[in-house]
XYZ file of C-alpha atoms in Angstrom:
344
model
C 15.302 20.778 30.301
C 17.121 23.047 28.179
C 16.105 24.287 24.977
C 17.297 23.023 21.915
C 19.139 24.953 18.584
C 16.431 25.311 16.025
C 19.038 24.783 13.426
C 17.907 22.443 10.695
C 18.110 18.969 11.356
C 19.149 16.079 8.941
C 16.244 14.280 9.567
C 12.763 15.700 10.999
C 11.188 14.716 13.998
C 7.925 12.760 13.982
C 4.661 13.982 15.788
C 2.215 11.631 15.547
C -1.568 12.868 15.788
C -2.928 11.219 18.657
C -6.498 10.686 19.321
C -8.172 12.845 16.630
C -11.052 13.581 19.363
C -8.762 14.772 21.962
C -6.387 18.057 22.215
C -3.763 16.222 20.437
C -4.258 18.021 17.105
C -4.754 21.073 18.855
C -1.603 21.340 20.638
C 0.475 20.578 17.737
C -1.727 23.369 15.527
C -0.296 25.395 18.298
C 3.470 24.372 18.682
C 3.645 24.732 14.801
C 3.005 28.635 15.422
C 6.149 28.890 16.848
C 9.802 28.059 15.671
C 10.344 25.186 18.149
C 8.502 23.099 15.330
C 11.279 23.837 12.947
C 12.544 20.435 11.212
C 9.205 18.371 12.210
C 6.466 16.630 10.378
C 3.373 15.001 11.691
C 2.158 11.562 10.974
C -1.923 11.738 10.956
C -4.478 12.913 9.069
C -4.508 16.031 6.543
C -7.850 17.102 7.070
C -8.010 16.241 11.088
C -4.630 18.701 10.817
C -5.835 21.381 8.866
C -9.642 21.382 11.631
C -7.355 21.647 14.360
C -5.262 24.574 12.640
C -8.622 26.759 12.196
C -9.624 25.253 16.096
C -6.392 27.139 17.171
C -6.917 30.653 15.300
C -6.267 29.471 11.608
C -3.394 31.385 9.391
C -1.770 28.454 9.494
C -0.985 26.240 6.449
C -1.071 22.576 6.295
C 0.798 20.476 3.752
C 0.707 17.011 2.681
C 4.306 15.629 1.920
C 5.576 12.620 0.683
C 7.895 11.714 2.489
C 9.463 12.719 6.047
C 12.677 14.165 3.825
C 9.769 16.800 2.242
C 9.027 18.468 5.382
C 12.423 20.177 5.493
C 12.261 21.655 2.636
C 8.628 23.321 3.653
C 8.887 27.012 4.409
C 8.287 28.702 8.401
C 4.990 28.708 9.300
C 3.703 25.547 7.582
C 2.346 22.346 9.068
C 3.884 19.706 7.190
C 1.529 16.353 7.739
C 2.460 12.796 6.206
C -0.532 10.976 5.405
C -0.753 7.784 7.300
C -1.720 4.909 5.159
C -5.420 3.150 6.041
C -6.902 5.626 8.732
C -10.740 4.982 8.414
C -12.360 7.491 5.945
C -14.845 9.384 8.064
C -12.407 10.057 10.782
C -12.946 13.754 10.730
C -16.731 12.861 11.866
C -15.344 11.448 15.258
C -17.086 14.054 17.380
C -14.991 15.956 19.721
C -14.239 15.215 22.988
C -15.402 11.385 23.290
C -14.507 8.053 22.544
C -14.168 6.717 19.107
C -13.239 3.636 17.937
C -12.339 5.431 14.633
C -9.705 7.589 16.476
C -8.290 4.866 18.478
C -7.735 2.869 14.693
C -5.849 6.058 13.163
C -3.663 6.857 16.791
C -2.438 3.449 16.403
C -1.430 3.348 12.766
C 0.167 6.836 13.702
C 2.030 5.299 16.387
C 2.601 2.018 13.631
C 3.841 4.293 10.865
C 5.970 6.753 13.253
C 8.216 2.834 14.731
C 8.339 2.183 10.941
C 10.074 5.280 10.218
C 12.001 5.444 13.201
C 13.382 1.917 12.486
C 14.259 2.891 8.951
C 16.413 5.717 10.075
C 13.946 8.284 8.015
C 13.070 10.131 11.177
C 15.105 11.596 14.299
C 12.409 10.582 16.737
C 9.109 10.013 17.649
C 6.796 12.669 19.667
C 3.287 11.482 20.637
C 0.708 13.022 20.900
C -1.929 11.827 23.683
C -4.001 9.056 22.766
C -7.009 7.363 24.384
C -6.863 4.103 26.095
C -10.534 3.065 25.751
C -10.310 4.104 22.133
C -7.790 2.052 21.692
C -9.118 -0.714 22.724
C -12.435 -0.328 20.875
C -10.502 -0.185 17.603
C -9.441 -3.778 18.572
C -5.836 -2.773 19.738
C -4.754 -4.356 22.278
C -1.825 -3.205 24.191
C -2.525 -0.746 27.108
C -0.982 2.445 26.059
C 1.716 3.718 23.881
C 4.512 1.626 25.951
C 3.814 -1.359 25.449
C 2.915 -1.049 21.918
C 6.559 0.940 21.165
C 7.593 -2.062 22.782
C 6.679 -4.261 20.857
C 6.586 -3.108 17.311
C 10.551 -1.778 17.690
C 11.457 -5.756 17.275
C 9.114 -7.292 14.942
C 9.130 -11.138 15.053
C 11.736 -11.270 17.983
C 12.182 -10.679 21.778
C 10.922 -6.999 22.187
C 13.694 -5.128 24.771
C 13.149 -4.474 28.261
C 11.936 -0.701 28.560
C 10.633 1.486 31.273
C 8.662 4.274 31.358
C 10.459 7.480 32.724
C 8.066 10.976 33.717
C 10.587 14.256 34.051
C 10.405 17.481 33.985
C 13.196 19.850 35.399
C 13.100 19.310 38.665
C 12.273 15.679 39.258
C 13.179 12.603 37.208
C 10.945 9.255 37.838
C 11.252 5.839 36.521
C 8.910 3.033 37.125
C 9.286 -0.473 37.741
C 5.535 -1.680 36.395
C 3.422 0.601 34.627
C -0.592 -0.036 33.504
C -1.366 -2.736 35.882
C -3.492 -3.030 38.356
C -2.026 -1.976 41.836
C -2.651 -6.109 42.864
C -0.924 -7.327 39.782
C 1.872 -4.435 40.017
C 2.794 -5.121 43.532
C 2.984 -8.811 42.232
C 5.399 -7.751 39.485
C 7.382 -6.145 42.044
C 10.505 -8.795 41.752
C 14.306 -8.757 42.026
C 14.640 -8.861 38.550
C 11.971 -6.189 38.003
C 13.872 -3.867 40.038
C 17.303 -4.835 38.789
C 17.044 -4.208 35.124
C 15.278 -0.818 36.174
C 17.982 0.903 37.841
C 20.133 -0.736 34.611
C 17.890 1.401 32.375
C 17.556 4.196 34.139
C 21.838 4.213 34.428
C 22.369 3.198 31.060
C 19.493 5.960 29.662
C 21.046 8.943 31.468
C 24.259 8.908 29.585
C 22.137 10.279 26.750
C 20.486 13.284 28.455
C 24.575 14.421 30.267
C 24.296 12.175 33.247
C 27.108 8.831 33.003
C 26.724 8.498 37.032
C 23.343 9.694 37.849
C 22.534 9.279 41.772
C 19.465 7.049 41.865
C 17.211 6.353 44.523
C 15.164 3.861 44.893
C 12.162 4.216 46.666
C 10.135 0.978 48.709
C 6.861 -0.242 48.169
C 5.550 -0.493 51.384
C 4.546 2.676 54.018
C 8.127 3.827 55.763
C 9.846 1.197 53.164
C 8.749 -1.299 55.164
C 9.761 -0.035 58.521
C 12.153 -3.138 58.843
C 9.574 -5.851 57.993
C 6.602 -4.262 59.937
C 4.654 -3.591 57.475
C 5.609 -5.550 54.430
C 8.885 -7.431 53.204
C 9.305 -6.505 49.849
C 12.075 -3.930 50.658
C 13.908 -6.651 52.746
C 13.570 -9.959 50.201
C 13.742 -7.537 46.541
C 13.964 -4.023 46.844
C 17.253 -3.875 48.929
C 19.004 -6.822 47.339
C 18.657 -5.739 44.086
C 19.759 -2.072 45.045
C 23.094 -4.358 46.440
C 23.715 -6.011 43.216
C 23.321 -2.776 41.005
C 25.567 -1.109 43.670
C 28.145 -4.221 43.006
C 28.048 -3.212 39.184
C 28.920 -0.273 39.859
C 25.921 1.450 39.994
C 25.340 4.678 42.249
C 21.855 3.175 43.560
C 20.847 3.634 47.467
C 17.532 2.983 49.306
C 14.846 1.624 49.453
C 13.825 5.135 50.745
C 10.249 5.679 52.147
C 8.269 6.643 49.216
C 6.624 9.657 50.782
C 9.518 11.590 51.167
C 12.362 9.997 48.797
C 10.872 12.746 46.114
C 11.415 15.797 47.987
C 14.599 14.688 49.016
C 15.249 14.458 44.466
C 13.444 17.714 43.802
C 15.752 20.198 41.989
C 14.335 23.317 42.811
C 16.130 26.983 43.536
C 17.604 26.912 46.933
C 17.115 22.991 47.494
C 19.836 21.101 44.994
C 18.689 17.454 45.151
C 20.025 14.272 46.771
C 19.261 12.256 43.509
C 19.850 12.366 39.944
C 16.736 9.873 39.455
C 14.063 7.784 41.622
C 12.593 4.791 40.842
C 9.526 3.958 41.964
C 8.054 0.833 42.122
C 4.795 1.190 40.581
C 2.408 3.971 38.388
C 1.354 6.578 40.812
C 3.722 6.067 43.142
C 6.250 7.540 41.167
C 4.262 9.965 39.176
C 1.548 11.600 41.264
C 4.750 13.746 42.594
C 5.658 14.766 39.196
C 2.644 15.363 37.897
C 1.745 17.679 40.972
C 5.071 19.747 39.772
C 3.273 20.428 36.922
C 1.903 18.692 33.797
C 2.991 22.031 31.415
C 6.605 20.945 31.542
C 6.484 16.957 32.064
C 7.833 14.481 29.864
C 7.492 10.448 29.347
C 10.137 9.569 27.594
C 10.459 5.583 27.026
C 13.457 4.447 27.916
C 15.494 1.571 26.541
C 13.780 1.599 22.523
C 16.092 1.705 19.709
C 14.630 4.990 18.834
C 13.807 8.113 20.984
C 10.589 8.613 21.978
C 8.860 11.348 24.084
C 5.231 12.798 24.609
C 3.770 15.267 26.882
C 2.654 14.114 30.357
C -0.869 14.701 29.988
C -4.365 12.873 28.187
C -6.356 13.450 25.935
C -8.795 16.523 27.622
C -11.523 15.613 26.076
C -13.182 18.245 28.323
C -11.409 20.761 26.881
C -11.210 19.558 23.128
C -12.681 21.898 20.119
C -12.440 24.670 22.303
C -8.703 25.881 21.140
C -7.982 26.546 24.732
C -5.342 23.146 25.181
C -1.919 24.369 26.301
C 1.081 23.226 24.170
C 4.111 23.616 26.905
C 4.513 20.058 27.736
C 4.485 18.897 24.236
C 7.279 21.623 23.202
C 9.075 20.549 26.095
C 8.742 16.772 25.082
C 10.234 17.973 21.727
C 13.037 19.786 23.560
C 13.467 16.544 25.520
C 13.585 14.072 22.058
C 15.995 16.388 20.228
C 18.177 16.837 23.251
C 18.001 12.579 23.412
C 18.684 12.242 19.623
C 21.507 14.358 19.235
């Protein structure tokens, strides 16, 4: 993905804080030490902010603003943070590295805040920080990951749109069908309709990142796609027709491809130009095992299909690793690359 101008922006872009017991805070204490941060705020906690900032090597100031408009104005080397309305009061005494029902309350009114702002045209994006599942739920939130719940508070009180969930990085670009199922209910959601409006989002989305006829492959659900019915008929009664009727819309959409190989045949790498622009996949790690095995320093979920842009890195929450300053920030600048290349 290629970097962005740092050139001030007309409106910042949003970080929000993520789980306050995972790396989250860390990695943005970090990307904030460099000028890729220029023209962003963060949506979170002050004093979470300014624990991460001394986790990370300190010499780093943390502001409060007012309002996302205030963190342009703040000078280099400053963490500008927007307090988030309602996060519970002893937050900071989540302990590190485990699940807190405390954290999972203040990632989700981080996340709530950010689609408020976004919605309101007050911010150029949203970047999340990682967040914890299980904390989320034991803060009573239930949706079952960052997805979903963009989904469904960017259309308050009507139909939320249809959105995917694509993972890229620069050599391989994946969209899913289903997303935080369970493999028996995701192979059940596996429909011609399900596959259809994918391949529309993934066409539609890659206007926005250069790409008005992206090559996309669609990869099967079954071993060898199938192998002509020998080993499952999804390819033959969903996969392929819907693959036909995208194709009739003009679509550049071919498969189903066997699974196992359809990503090395998309892989972008020096020497080896790829088949395919993007592959969809028809369920979770399917389709993102092979990015994720790329790399996780340079991945990127970006949702597609939102009325705002939204990106994060491609990893958790580390809990392993969090409090010890050691949390690499490459995949979150890159998701930041990835949202201002999207909003522009």
């Amino acid at each position: 993905m290629t970097t962005e101008s740092n050139s001030a922006p007309a409106r910042p872009m949003a970080i929000t804080m993520g789980d306050a017991c995972g790396i989250g805070p860390e990695i943005i204490a970090k990307l904030f030490r460099t000028a890729d941060a220029t023209g962003c705020l963060v949506l979170g906690d002050v004093e979470v902010m300014r624990r991460a900032a001394a986790l990370t090597g300190g010499r780093l100031a943390v502001a409060r603003v007012e309002t996302p408009a205030d963190a342009l104005a703040q000078p280099p080397g400053c963490l500008p943070v927007l307090p988030v309305a309602g996060l519970p009061s002893d937050l900071l005494a989540a302990p590190l590295g485990h699940i807190d029902a405390r954290a999972g309350a203040a990632a989700g009114a981080c996340i709530a805040r950010a689609v408020e702002l976004a919605l309101a045209g007050e911010i150029a994006g949203i970047v999340t920080a990682p967040i914890h599942k299980e904390a989320l739920a034991a803060a009573g939130i239930g949706y079952p990951g960052h997805t979903e719940m963009l989904q469904a508070l960017s259309a308050p009180g009507v139909t939320p749109p249809p959105v995917r969930m694509m993972l890229a990085n620069d050599e391989l670009r994946t969209v899913l069908v289903t997303i935080h199922l369970s493999l028996r209910r995701a192979i059940e959601a596996v429909t011609f309709d399900a596959v259809l409006q994918t391949i529309r989002i993934a066409h539609r989305s890659a206007a926005r990142w250069g790409q008005p006829a992206p090559r996309i492959a669609v990869a099967g659900l079954n071993p060898h796609a199938g192998e002509g019915g020998l080993f499952g008929d999804e390819e033959l009664r969903l996969i392929g027709p819907a693959i036909e009727a995208a194709r009739a819309e003009g679509i550049a959409a071919s498969g189903p491809y066997a699974p196992d190989t359809v990503f090395m045949r998309a892989r972008n790498a020096p020497g080896h130009p790829g088949e395919f622009d993007i592959v969809v996949a028809m369920t979770h790690d399917h389709g993102l095992i092979p990015v994720k095995y790329l790399g996780v320093e340079e991945g990127v979920n970006v949702t597609l299909g939102l009325p705002f842009v939204r990106t994060s890195p491609d990893h958790g929450t580390a809990f392993d690793i969090a409090g010890t300053g050691r949390a690499d920030p490459r995949s979150l600048a890159a998701a930041l690359r990835m949202a201002r290349r999207l909003a522009a």
